[in-house]
């Protein structure tokens, strides 16, 4: 079943590439400002608005856009930039989770997706996550 395949890819990504929720929780545990922000952001995500494949792909694109922004425009990065990139990755994985969970839900409009398409999405997430790590390392060296 495709839902199991996507769930497996999410688990594999979190174990082998990075786990944005764990990283955001760590940031929140070390900083009161981020703790408030993370609690608010986690509750305010428009989970109900993720109803189709296009919205899932939009979340993936937003993650890539956040990394592109830091790479292109941020010369002296701040910890907020790192938070924003991790948050966008969290949102993308959450959208993929909802897709997997609701593939056969008649209230959602998710259409069938092939394993090749899923692999392509996760390949893109992995490549962008590696760029995010480089951007964060560059930012950390400037502090």
PDB file of C-alpha atoms in Angstrom:
ATOM      1  CA  UNK A   1       0.000   0.000   0.000  1.00  0.00           C
ATOM      2  CA  UNK A   2       1.201   3.485  -0.856  1.00  0.00           C
ATOM      3  CA  UNK A   3       0.421   4.834   2.615  1.00  0.00           C
ATOM      4  CA  UNK A   4       2.836   2.334   4.184  1.00  0.00           C
ATOM      5  CA  UNK A   5       5.466   3.241   1.599  1.00  0.00           C
ATOM      6  CA  UNK A   6       5.203   6.967   2.421  1.00  0.00           C
ATOM      7  CA  UNK A   7       5.206   6.286   6.182  1.00  0.00           C
ATOM      8  CA  UNK A   8       8.343   4.191   5.687  1.00  0.00           C
ATOM      9  CA  UNK A   9      10.038   6.947   3.699  1.00  0.00           C
ATOM     10  CA  UNK A  10       9.215   9.493   6.430  1.00  0.00           C
ATOM     11  CA  UNK A  11      10.652   7.209   9.121  1.00  0.00           C
ATOM     12  CA  UNK A  12      13.746   6.518   7.039  1.00  0.00           C
ATOM     13  CA  UNK A  13      14.230  10.245   6.401  1.00  0.00           C
ATOM     14  CA  UNK A  14      13.950  11.089  10.095  1.00  0.00           C
ATOM     15  CA  UNK A  15      16.375   8.303  11.063  1.00  0.00           C
ATOM     16  CA  UNK A  16      18.982   8.707   8.315  1.00  0.00           C
ATOM     17  CA  UNK A  17      18.821  12.320   7.160  1.00  0.00           C
ATOM     18  CA  UNK A  18      17.357  14.498   9.902  1.00  0.00           C
ATOM     19  CA  UNK A  19      14.397  14.820  12.217  1.00  0.00           C
ATOM     20  CA  UNK A  20      13.103  18.402  12.117  1.00  0.00           C
ATOM     21  CA  UNK A  21      10.699  17.919  15.033  1.00  0.00           C
ATOM     22  CA  UNK A  22      13.506  16.681  17.289  1.00  0.00           C
ATOM     23  CA  UNK A  23      15.719  19.553  16.173  1.00  0.00           C
ATOM     24  CA  UNK A  24      12.987  22.138  16.802  1.00  0.00           C
ATOM     25  CA  UNK A  25      12.250  20.601  20.214  1.00  0.00           C
ATOM     26  CA  UNK A  26      15.955  20.904  21.036  1.00  0.00           C
ATOM     27  CA  UNK A  27      16.021  24.540  19.925  1.00  0.00           C
ATOM     28  CA  UNK A  28      12.929  25.190  22.055  1.00  0.00           C
ATOM     29  CA  UNK A  29      14.450  23.535  25.123  1.00  0.00           C
ATOM     30  CA  UNK A  30      17.471  25.840  24.905  1.00  0.00           C
ATOM     31  CA  UNK A  31      15.695  29.137  24.252  1.00  0.00           C
ATOM     32  CA  UNK A  32      12.519  30.579  25.797  1.00  0.00           C
ATOM     33  CA  UNK A  33      11.685  32.636  22.714  1.00  0.00           C
ATOM     34  CA  UNK A  34      11.879  29.596  20.454  1.00  0.00           C
ATOM     35  CA  UNK A  35       9.898  27.545  22.944  1.00  0.00           C
ATOM     36  CA  UNK A  36       6.957  29.966  22.711  1.00  0.00           C
ATOM     37  CA  UNK A  37       7.286  30.229  18.961  1.00  0.00           C
ATOM     38  CA  UNK A  38       7.526  26.454  18.419  1.00  0.00           C
ATOM     39  CA  UNK A  39       4.484  25.789  20.621  1.00  0.00           C
ATOM     40  CA  UNK A  40       2.510  28.407  18.686  1.00  0.00           C
ATOM     41  CA  UNK A  41       3.755  27.286  15.256  1.00  0.00           C
ATOM     42  CA  UNK A  42       3.016  23.640  15.922  1.00  0.00           C
ATOM     43  CA  UNK A  43      -0.581  24.435  16.885  1.00  0.00           C
ATOM     44  CA  UNK A  44      -1.178  26.992  14.144  1.00  0.00           C
ATOM     45  CA  UNK A  45      -0.123  24.841  11.199  1.00  0.00           C
ATOM     46  CA  UNK A  46      -3.022  24.539   8.778  1.00  0.00           C
ATOM     47  CA  UNK A  47      -3.154  20.735   8.930  1.00  0.00           C
ATOM     48  CA  UNK A  48      -6.798  20.781   7.862  1.00  0.00           C
ATOM     49  CA  UNK A  49      -5.834  22.745   4.739  1.00  0.00           C
ATOM     50  CA  UNK A  50      -3.659  19.943   3.407  1.00  0.00           C
ATOM     51  CA  UNK A  51      -6.208  18.247   1.192  1.00  0.00           C
ATOM     52  CA  UNK A  52      -4.439  17.403  -2.058  1.00  0.00           C
ATOM     53  CA  UNK A  53      -1.131  16.536  -3.688  1.00  0.00           C
ATOM     54  CA  UNK A  54      -0.612  20.113  -4.831  1.00  0.00           C
ATOM     55  CA  UNK A  55      -0.639  21.388  -1.239  1.00  0.00           C
ATOM     56  CA  UNK A  56       1.885  18.712  -0.244  1.00  0.00           C
ATOM     57  CA  UNK A  57       4.160  19.744  -3.112  1.00  0.00           C
ATOM     58  CA  UNK A  58       3.689  23.400  -2.147  1.00  0.00           C
ATOM     59  CA  UNK A  59       4.980  22.601   1.348  1.00  0.00           C
ATOM     60  CA  UNK A  60       8.044  20.905  -0.170  1.00  0.00           C
ATOM     61  CA  UNK A  61       8.598  23.974  -2.382  1.00  0.00           C
ATOM     62  CA  UNK A  62       8.267  26.291   0.625  1.00  0.00           C
ATOM     63  CA  UNK A  63      11.020  24.339   2.393  1.00  0.00           C
ATOM     64  CA  UNK A  64      13.259  24.664  -0.662  1.00  0.00           C
ATOM     65  CA  UNK A  65      12.383  28.368  -0.904  1.00  0.00           C
ATOM     66  CA  UNK A  66      13.390  28.972   2.716  1.00  0.00           C
ATOM     67  CA  UNK A  67      16.792  27.371   2.059  1.00  0.00           C
ATOM     68  CA  UNK A  68      17.198  29.260  -1.241  1.00  0.00           C
ATOM     69  CA  UNK A  69      16.495  32.514   0.593  1.00  0.00           C
ATOM     70  CA  UNK A  70      19.180  31.893   3.224  1.00  0.00           C
ATOM     71  CA  UNK A  71      21.700  30.784   0.602  1.00  0.00           C
ATOM     72  CA  UNK A  72      21.071  33.747  -1.697  1.00  0.00           C
ATOM     73  CA  UNK A  73      20.297  36.675   0.570  1.00  0.00           C
ATOM     74  CA  UNK A  74      21.481  36.037   4.092  1.00  0.00           C
ATOM     75  CA  UNK A  75      25.096  37.050   4.419  1.00  0.00           C
ATOM     76  CA  UNK A  76      25.215  37.060   8.197  1.00  0.00           C
ATOM     77  CA  UNK A  77      22.750  34.436   9.293  1.00  0.00           C
ATOM     78  CA  UNK A  78      20.816  34.389  12.526  1.00  0.00           C
ATOM     79  CA  UNK A  79      19.423  31.493  14.527  1.00  0.00           C
ATOM     80  CA  UNK A  80      15.947  32.549  13.345  1.00  0.00           C
ATOM     81  CA  UNK A  81      16.972  31.599   9.800  1.00  0.00           C
ATOM     82  CA  UNK A  82      17.815  28.095  11.013  1.00  0.00           C
ATOM     83  CA  UNK A  83      14.516  27.881  12.884  1.00  0.00           C
ATOM     84  CA  UNK A  84      12.551  28.919   9.787  1.00  0.00           C
ATOM     85  CA  UNK A  85      14.246  26.327   7.578  1.00  0.00           C
ATOM     86  CA  UNK A  86      13.712  23.532  10.138  1.00  0.00           C
ATOM     87  CA  UNK A  87      10.075  24.606  10.542  1.00  0.00           C
ATOM     88  CA  UNK A  88       9.478  24.469   6.791  1.00  0.00           C
ATOM     89  CA  UNK A  89      10.975  20.968   6.640  1.00  0.00           C
ATOM     90  CA  UNK A  90       8.735  19.935   9.540  1.00  0.00           C
ATOM     91  CA  UNK A  91       5.705  21.284   7.630  1.00  0.00           C
ATOM     92  CA  UNK A  92       6.695  19.401   4.469  1.00  0.00           C
ATOM     93  CA  UNK A  93       7.038  16.096   6.332  1.00  0.00           C
ATOM     94  CA  UNK A  94       3.761  16.743   8.157  1.00  0.00           C
ATOM     95  CA  UNK A  95       2.026  17.309   4.813  1.00  0.00           C
ATOM     96  CA  UNK A  96       3.466  14.032   3.490  1.00  0.00           C
ATOM     97  CA  UNK A  97       2.279  12.286   6.657  1.00  0.00           C
ATOM     98  CA  UNK A  98      -1.237  13.627   6.145  1.00  0.00           C
ATOM     99  CA  UNK A  99      -1.175  12.511   2.527  1.00  0.00           C
ATOM    100  CA  UNK A 100      -0.218   8.987   3.569  1.00  0.00           C
ATOM    101  CA  UNK A 101      -2.795   8.928   6.349  1.00  0.00           C
ATOM    102  CA  UNK A 102      -5.647  10.172   4.145  1.00  0.00           C
ATOM    103  CA  UNK A 103      -4.920   8.690   0.734  1.00  0.00           C
ATOM    104  CA  UNK A 104      -8.304   6.897   0.777  1.00  0.00           C
ATOM    105  CA  UNK A 105     -10.253   9.538   2.695  1.00  0.00           C
ATOM    106  CA  UNK A 106     -13.150  10.798   0.563  1.00  0.00           C
ATOM    107  CA  UNK A 107     -13.029  14.222   2.264  1.00  0.00           C
ATOM    108  CA  UNK A 108      -9.543  14.785   0.885  1.00  0.00           C
ATOM    109  CA  UNK A 109      -8.604  15.054  -2.774  1.00  0.00           C
ATOM    110  CA  UNK A 110      -5.316  13.170  -2.734  1.00  0.00           C
ATOM    111  CA  UNK A 111      -4.720  11.381  -6.006  1.00  0.00           C
ATOM    112  CA  UNK A 112      -2.701   8.223  -6.465  1.00  0.00           C
ATOM    113  CA  UNK A 113       1.027   8.759  -6.498  1.00  0.00           C
ATOM    114  CA  UNK A 114       3.678   6.342  -7.716  1.00  0.00           C
ATOM    115  CA  UNK A 115       6.661   5.095  -5.744  1.00  0.00           C
ATOM    116  CA  UNK A 116       8.879   6.922  -8.266  1.00  0.00           C
ATOM    117  CA  UNK A 117       7.091  10.200  -7.482  1.00  0.00           C
ATOM    118  CA  UNK A 118       7.449   9.602  -3.737  1.00  0.00           C
ATOM    119  CA  UNK A 119      11.141   8.748  -4.172  1.00  0.00           C
ATOM    120  CA  UNK A 120      11.596  11.939  -6.194  1.00  0.00           C
ATOM    121  CA  UNK A 121       9.994  14.035  -3.435  1.00  0.00           C
ATOM    122  CA  UNK A 122      12.173  12.467  -0.745  1.00  0.00           C
ATOM    123  CA  UNK A 123      15.265  12.789  -2.955  1.00  0.00           C
ATOM    124  CA  UNK A 124      14.535  16.489  -3.257  1.00  0.00           C
ATOM    125  CA  UNK A 125      13.961  16.824   0.494  1.00  0.00           C
ATOM    126  CA  UNK A 126      17.276  15.087   1.180  1.00  0.00           C
ATOM    127  CA  UNK A 127      19.210  17.291  -1.255  1.00  0.00           C
ATOM    128  CA  UNK A 128      17.662  20.473   0.157  1.00  0.00           C
ATOM    129  CA  UNK A 129      18.242  19.267   3.749  1.00  0.00           C
ATOM    130  CA  UNK A 130      21.957  18.874   2.943  1.00  0.00           C
ATOM    131  CA  UNK A 131      22.034  22.419   1.577  1.00  0.00           C
ATOM    132  CA  UNK A 132      20.239  23.567   4.749  1.00  0.00           C
ATOM    133  CA  UNK A 133      22.971  21.926   6.851  1.00  0.00           C
ATOM    134  CA  UNK A 134      25.628  23.788   4.869  1.00  0.00           C
ATOM    135  CA  UNK A 135      23.770  27.088   5.257  1.00  0.00           C
ATOM    136  CA  UNK A 136      23.414  26.476   8.996  1.00  0.00           C
ATOM    137  CA  UNK A 137      27.101  25.616   9.321  1.00  0.00           C
ATOM    138  CA  UNK A 138      28.035  28.804   7.480  1.00  0.00           C
ATOM    139  CA  UNK A 139      25.722  30.773   9.784  1.00  0.00           C
ATOM    140  CA  UNK A 140      27.138  29.127  12.924  1.00  0.00           C
ATOM    141  CA  UNK A 141      30.699  29.974  11.909  1.00  0.00           C
ATOM    142  CA  UNK A 142      29.744  33.640  11.669  1.00  0.00           C
ATOM    143  CA  UNK A 143      28.400  33.801  15.225  1.00  0.00           C
TER     144      UNK A 143
END
